[in-house]
PDB file of C-alpha atoms and ligand atoms in Angstrom:
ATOM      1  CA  UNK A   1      11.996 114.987 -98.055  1.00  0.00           C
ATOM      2  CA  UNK A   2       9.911 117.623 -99.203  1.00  0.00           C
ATOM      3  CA  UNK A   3       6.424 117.787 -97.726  1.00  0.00           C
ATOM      4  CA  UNK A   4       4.112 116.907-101.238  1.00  0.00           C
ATOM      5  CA  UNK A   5       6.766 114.131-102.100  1.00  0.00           C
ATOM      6  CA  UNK A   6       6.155 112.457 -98.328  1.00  0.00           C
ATOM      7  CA  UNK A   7       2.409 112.703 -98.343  1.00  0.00           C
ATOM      8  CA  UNK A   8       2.299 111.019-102.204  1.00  0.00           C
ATOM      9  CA  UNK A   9       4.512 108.259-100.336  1.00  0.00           C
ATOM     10  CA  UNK A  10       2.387 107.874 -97.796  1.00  0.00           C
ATOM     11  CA  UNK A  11      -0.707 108.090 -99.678  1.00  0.00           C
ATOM     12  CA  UNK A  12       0.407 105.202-101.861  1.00  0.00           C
ATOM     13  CA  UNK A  13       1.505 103.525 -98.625  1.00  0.00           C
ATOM     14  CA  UNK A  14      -2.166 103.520 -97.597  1.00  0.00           C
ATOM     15  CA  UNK A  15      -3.762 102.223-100.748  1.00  0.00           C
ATOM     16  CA  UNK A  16      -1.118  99.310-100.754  1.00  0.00           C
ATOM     17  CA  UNK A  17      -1.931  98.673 -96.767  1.00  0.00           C
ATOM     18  CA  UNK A  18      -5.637  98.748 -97.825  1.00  0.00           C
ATOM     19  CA  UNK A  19      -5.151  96.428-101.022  1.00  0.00           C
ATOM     20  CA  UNK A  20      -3.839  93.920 -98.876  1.00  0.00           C
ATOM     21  CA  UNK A  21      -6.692  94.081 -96.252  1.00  0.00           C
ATOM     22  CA  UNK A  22      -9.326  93.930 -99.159  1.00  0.00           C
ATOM     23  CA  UNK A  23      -7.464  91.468-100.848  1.00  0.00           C
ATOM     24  CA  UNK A  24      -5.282  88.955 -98.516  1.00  0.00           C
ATOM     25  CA  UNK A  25      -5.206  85.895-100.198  1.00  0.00           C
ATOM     26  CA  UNK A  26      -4.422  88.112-103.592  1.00  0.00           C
ATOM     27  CA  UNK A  27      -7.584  85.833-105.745  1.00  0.00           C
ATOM     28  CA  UNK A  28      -9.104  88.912-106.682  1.00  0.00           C
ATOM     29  CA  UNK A  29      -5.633  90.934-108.269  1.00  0.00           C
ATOM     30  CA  UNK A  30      -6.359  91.319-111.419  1.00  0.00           C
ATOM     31  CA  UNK A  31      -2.624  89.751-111.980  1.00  0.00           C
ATOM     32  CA  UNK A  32      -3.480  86.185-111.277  1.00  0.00           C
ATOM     33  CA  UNK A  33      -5.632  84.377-113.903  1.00  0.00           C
ATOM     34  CA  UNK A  34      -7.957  82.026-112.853  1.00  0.00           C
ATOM     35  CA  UNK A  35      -6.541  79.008-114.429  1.00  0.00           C
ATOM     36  CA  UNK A  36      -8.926  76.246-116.064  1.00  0.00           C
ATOM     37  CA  UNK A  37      -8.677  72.561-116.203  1.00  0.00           C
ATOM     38  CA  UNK A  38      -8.603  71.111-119.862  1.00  0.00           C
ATOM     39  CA  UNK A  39      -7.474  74.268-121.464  1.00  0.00           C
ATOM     40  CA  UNK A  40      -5.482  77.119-121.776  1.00  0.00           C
ATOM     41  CA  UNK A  41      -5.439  80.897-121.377  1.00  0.00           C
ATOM     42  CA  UNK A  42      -3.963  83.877-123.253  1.00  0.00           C
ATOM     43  CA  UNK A  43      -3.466  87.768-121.884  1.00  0.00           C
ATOM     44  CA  UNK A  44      -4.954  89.768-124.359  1.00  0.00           C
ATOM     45  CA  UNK A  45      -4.989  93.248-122.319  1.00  0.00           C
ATOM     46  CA  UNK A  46      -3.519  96.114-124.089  1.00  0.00           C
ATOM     47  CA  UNK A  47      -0.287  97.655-122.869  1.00  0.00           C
ATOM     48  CA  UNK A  48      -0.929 100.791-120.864  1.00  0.00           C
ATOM     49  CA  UNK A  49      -4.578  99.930-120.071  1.00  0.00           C
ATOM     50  CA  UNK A  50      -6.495  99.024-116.769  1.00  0.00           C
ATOM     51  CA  UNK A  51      -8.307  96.168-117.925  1.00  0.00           C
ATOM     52  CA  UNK A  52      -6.952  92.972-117.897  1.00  0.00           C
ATOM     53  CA  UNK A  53      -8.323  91.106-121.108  1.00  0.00           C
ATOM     54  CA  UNK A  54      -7.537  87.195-120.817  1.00  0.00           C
ATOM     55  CA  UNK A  55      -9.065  84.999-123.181  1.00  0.00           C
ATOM     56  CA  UNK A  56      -9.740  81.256-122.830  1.00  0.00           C
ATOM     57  CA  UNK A  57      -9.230  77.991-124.876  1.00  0.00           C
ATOM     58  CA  UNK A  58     -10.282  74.883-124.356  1.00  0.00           C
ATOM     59  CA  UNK A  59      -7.955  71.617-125.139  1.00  0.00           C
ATOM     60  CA  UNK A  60      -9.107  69.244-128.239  1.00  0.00           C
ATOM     61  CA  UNK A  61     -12.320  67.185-127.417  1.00  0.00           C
ATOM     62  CA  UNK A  62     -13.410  69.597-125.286  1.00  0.00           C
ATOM     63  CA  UNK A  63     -16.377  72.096-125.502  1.00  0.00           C
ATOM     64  CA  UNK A  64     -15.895  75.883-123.829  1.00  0.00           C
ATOM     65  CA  UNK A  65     -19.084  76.609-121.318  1.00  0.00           C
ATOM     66  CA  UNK A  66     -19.238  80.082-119.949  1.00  0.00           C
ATOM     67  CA  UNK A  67     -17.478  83.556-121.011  1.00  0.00           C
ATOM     68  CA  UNK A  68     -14.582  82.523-123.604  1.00  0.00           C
ATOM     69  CA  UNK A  69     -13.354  85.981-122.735  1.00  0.00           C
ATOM     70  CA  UNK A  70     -13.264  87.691-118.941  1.00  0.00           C
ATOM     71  CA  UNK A  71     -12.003  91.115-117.961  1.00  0.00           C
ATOM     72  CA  UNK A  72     -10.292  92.393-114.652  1.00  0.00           C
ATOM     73  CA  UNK A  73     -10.924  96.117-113.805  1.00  0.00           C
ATOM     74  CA  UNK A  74     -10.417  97.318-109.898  1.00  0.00           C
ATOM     75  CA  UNK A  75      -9.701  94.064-108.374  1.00  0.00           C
ATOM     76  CA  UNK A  76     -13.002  92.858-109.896  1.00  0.00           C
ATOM     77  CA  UNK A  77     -13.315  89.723-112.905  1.00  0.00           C
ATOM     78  CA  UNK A  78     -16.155  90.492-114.957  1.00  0.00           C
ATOM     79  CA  UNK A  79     -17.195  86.834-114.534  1.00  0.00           C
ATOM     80  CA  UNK A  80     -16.263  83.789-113.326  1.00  0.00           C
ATOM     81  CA  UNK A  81     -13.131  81.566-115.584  1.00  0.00           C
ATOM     82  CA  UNK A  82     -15.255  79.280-118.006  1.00  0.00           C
ATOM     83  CA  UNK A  83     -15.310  75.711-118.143  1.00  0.00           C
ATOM     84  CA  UNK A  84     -13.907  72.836-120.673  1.00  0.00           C
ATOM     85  CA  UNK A  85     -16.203  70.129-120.474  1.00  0.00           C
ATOM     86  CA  UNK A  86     -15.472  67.095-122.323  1.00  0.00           C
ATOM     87  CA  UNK A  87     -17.155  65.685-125.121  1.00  0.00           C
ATOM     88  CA  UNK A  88     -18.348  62.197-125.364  1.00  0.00           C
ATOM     89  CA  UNK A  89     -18.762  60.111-128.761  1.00  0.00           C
ATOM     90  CA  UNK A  90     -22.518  58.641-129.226  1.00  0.00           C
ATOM     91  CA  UNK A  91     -22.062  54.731-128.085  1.00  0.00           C
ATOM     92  CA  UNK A  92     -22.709  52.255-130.892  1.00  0.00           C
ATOM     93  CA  UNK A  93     -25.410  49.672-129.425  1.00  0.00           C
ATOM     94  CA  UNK A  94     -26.382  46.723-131.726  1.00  0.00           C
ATOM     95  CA  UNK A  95     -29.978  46.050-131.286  1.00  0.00           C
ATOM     96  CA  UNK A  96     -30.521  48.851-128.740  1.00  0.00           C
ATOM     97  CA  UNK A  97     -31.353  52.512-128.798  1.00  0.00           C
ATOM     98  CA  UNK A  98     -30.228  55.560-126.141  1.00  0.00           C
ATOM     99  CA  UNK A  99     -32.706  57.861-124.247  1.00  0.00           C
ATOM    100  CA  UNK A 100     -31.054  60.726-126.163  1.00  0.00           C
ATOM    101  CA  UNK A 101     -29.889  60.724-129.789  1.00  0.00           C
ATOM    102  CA  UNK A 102     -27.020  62.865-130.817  1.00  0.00           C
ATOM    103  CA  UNK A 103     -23.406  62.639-132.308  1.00  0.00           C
ATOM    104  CA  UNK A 104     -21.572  63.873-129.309  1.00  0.00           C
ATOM    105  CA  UNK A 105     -22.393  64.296-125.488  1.00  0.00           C
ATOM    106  CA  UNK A 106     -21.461  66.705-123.244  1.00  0.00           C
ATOM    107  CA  UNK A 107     -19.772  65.605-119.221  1.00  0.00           C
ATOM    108  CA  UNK A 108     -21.919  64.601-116.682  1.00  0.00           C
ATOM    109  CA  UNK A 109     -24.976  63.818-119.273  1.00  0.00           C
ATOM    110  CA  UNK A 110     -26.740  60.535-118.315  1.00  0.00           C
ATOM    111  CA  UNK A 111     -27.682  58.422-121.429  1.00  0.00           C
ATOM    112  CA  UNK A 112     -30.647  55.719-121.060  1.00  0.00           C
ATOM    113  CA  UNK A 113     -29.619  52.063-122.900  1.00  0.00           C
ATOM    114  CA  UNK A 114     -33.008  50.684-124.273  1.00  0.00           C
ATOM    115  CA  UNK A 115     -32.689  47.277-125.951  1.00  0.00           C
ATOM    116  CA  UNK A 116     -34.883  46.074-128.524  1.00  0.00           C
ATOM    117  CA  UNK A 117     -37.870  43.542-127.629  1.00  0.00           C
ATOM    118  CA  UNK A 118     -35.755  40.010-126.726  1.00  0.00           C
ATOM    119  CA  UNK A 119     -32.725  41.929-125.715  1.00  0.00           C
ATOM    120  CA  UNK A 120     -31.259  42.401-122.455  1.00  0.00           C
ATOM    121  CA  UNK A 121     -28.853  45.286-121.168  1.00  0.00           C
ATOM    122  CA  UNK A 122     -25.868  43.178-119.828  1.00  0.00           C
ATOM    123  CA  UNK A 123     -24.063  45.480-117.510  1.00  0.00           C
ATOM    124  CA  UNK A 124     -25.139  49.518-116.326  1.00  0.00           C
ATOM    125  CA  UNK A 125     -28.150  50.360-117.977  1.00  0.00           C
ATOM    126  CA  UNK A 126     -27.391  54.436-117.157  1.00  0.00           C
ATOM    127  CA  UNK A 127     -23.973  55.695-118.619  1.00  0.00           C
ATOM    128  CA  UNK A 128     -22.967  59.332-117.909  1.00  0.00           C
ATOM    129  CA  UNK A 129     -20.227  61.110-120.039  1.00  0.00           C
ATOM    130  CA  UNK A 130     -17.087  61.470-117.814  1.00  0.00           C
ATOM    131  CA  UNK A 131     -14.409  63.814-117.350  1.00  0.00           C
ATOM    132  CA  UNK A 132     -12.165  62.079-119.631  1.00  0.00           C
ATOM    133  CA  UNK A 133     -14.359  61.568-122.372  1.00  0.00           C
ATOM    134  CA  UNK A 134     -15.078  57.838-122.038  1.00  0.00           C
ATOM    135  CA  UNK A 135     -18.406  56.578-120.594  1.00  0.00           C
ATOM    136  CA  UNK A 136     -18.604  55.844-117.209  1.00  0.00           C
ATOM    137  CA  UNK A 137     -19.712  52.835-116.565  1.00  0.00           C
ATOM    138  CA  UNK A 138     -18.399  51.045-119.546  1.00  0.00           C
ATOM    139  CA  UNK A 139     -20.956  51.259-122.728  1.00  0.00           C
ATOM    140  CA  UNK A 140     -23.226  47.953-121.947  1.00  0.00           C
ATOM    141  CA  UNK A 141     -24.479  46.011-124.853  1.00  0.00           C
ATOM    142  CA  UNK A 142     -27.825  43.908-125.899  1.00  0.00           C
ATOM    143  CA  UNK A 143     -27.854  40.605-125.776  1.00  0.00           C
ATOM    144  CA  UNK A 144     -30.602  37.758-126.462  1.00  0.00           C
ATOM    145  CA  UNK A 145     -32.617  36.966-123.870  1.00  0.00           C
ATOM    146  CA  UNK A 146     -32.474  33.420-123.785  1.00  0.00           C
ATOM    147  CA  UNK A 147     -35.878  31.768-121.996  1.00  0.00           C
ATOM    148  CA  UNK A 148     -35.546  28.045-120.911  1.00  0.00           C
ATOM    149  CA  UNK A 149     -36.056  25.631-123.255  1.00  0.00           C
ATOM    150  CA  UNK A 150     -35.425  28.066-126.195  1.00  0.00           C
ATOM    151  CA  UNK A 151     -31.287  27.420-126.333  1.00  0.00           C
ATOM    152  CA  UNK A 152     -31.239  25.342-129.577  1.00  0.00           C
ATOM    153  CA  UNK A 153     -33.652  27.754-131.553  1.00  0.00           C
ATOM    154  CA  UNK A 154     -30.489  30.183-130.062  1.00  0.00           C
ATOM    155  CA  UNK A 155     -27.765  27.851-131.297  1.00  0.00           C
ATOM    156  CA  UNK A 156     -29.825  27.235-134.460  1.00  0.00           C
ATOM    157  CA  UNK A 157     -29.818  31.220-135.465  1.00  0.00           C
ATOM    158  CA  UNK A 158     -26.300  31.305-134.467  1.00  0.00           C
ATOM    159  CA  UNK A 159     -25.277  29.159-136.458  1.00  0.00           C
ATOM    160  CA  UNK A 160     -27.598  30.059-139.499  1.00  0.00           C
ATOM    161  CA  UNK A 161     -25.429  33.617-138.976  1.00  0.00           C
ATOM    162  CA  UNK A 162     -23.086  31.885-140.104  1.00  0.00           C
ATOM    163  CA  UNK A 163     -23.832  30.823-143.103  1.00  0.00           C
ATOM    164  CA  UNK A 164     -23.455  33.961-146.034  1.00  0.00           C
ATOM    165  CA  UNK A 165     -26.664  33.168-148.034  1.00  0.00           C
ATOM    166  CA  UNK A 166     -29.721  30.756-148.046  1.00  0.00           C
ATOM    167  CA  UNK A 167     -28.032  28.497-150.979  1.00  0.00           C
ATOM    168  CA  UNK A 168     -25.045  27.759-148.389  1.00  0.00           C
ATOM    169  CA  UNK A 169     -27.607  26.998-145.507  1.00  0.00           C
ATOM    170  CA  UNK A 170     -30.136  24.882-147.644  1.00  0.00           C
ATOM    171  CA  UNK A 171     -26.709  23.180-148.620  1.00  0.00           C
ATOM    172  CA  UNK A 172     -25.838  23.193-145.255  1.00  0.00           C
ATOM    173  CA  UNK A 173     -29.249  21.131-143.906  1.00  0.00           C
ATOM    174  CA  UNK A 174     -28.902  18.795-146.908  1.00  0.00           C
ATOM    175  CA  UNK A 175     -25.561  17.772-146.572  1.00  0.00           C
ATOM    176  CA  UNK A 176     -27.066  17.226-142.539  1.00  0.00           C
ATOM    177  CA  UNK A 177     -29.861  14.988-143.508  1.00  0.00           C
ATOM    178  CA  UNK A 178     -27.549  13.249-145.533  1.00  0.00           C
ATOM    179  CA  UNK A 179     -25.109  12.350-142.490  1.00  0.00           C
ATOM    180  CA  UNK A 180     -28.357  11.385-140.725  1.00  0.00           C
ATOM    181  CA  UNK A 181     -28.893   8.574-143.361  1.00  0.00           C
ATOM    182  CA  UNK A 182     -25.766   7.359-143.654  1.00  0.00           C
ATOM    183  CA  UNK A 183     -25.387   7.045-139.734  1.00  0.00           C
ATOM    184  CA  UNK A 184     -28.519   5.097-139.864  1.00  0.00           C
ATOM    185  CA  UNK A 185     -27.830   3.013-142.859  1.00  0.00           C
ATOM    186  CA  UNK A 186     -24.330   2.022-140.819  1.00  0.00           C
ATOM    187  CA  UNK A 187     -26.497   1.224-137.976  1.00  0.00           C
ATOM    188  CA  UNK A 188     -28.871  -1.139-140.059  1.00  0.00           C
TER     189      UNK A 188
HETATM  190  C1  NAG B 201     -26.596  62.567-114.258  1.00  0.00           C
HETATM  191  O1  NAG B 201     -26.787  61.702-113.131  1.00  0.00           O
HETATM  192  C2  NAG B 201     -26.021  62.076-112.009  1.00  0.00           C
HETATM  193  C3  NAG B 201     -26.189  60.989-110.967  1.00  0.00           C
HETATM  194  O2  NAG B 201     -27.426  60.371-111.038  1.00  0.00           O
HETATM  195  C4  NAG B 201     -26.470  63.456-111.536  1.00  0.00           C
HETATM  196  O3  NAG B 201     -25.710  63.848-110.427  1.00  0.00           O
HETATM  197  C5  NAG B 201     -26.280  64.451-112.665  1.00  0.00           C
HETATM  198  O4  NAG B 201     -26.773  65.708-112.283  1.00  0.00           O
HETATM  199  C6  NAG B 201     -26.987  63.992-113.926  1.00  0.00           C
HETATM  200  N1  NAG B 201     -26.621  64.872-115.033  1.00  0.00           N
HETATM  201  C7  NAG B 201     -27.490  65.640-115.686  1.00  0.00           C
HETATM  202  C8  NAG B 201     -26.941  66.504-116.766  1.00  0.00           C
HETATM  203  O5  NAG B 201     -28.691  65.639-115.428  1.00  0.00           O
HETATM  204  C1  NAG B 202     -31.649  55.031-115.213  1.00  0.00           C
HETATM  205  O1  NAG B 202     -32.075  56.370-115.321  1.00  0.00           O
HETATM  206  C2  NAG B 202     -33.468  56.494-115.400  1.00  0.00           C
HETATM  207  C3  NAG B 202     -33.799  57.931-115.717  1.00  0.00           C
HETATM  208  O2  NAG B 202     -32.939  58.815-115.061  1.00  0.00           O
HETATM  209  C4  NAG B 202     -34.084  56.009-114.084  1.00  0.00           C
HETATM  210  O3  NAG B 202     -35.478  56.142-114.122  1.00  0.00           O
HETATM  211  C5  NAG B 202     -33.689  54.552-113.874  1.00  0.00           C
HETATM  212  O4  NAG B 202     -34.151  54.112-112.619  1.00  0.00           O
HETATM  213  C6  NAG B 202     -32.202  54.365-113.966  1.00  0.00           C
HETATM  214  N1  NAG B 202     -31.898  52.925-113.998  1.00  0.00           N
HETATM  215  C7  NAG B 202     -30.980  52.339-113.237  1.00  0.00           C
HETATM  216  C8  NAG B 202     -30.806  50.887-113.396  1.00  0.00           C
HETATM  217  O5  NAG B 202     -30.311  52.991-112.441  1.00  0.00           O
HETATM  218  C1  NAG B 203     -12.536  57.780-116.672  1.00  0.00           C
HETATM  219  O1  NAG B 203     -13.130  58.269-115.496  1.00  0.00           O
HETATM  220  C2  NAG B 203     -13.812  57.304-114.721  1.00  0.00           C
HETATM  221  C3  NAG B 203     -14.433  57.993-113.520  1.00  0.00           C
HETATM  222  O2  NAG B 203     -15.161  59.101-113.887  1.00  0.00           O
HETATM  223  C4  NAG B 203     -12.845  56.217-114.297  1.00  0.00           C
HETATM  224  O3  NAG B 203     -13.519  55.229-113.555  1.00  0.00           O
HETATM  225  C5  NAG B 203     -12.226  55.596-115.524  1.00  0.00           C
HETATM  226  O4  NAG B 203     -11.276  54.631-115.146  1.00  0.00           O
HETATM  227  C6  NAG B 203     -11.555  56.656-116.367  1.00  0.00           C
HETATM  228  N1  NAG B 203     -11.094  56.045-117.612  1.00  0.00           N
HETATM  229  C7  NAG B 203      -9.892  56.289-118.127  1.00  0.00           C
HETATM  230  C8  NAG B 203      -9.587  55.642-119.424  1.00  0.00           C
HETATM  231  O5  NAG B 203      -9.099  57.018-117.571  1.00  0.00           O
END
């Protein structure tokens, strides 16, 4: 072997000896993408150039946080892979507001049930947006607080729900009061 060709060979020799000391585990060759959970990645680098150009997409229902875009020159990513965080839909709570009002939550945001006056929180009070874009615990509801003694008024406005308008329940208490009478007129 000529002498130039033998110290090229060796001189690459070296640089691959040292790549593999600097790098042993190979996380920071510019070959391996870091990979993302909930969405996908694409290598945009140009053919022929040093940089390694991969772009990142997150999966449906999920929101991007970070650098959409990172670049690999020397070994070196110009940031850290982004995240896909999920996205949570705002909980519909009957007589109830949250801490936080907005359309759509991002993970790992805690949400504050607040029931109206009268209303009680059944289950978790605190919900946080979870990975898989449900609410962890489940969404709680309101319900009446019923105080002793106060069950019939209950049962009454229960069943005055369910009655469409005030003709039907007026009808309702008449047709009542007329049982009443006829009960007692058997009785007499
Ligand atoms: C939500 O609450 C959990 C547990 O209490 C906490 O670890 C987390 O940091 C909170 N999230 C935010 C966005 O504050
Ligand atoms: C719910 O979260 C609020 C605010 O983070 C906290 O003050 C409260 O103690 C929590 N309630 C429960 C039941 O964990
Ligand atoms: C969503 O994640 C929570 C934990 O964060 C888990 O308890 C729950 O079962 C999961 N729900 C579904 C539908 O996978």
């Amino acid at each position: 072997m000529p002498l130039k060709v033998q110290s090229t060979v060796s001189a690459l020799c070296l640089f691959g000896v040292l790549t593999l000391l600097l790098c042993p585990s190979g996380q920071c060759d510019c070959r391996i993408f870091p990979s993302i959970a909930h969405g996908s990645h694409q290598d945009m680098s140009s053919f022929l150039s040093f940089t390694t150009v991969v772009h990142y997409e997150c999966d449906e229902g999920y929101v991007l946080v970070g650098e959409p875009q990172i670049t690999c020159r020397n070994s070196q990513w110009s940031s850290p892979a982004p995240q896909c965080k999920a996205l949570c839909l705002k909980p519909e709570i009957e007589n109830g507001k949250l801490s936080v009002d907005k359309n759509q939550y991002v993970e790992s945001e805690n949400v504050t049930i607040r029931c109206n006056s009268g209303y009680v929180v059944v289950s978790s009070q605190n919900i946080t947006c979870s990975e898989n874009k449900t609410w962890y615990p489940e969404v709680s509801k309101c319900e009446w607080e019923v105080h002793n003694g106060c069950e019939q008024v209950l049962t009454g406005s229960q069943l005055l729900q369910c009655l469409p308008n005030p003709e039907d329940v007026k009808m309702a208490l008449e047709v009542y009061k007329l049982s009443l009478e006829i009960k007692q007129l058997k009785q007499e």
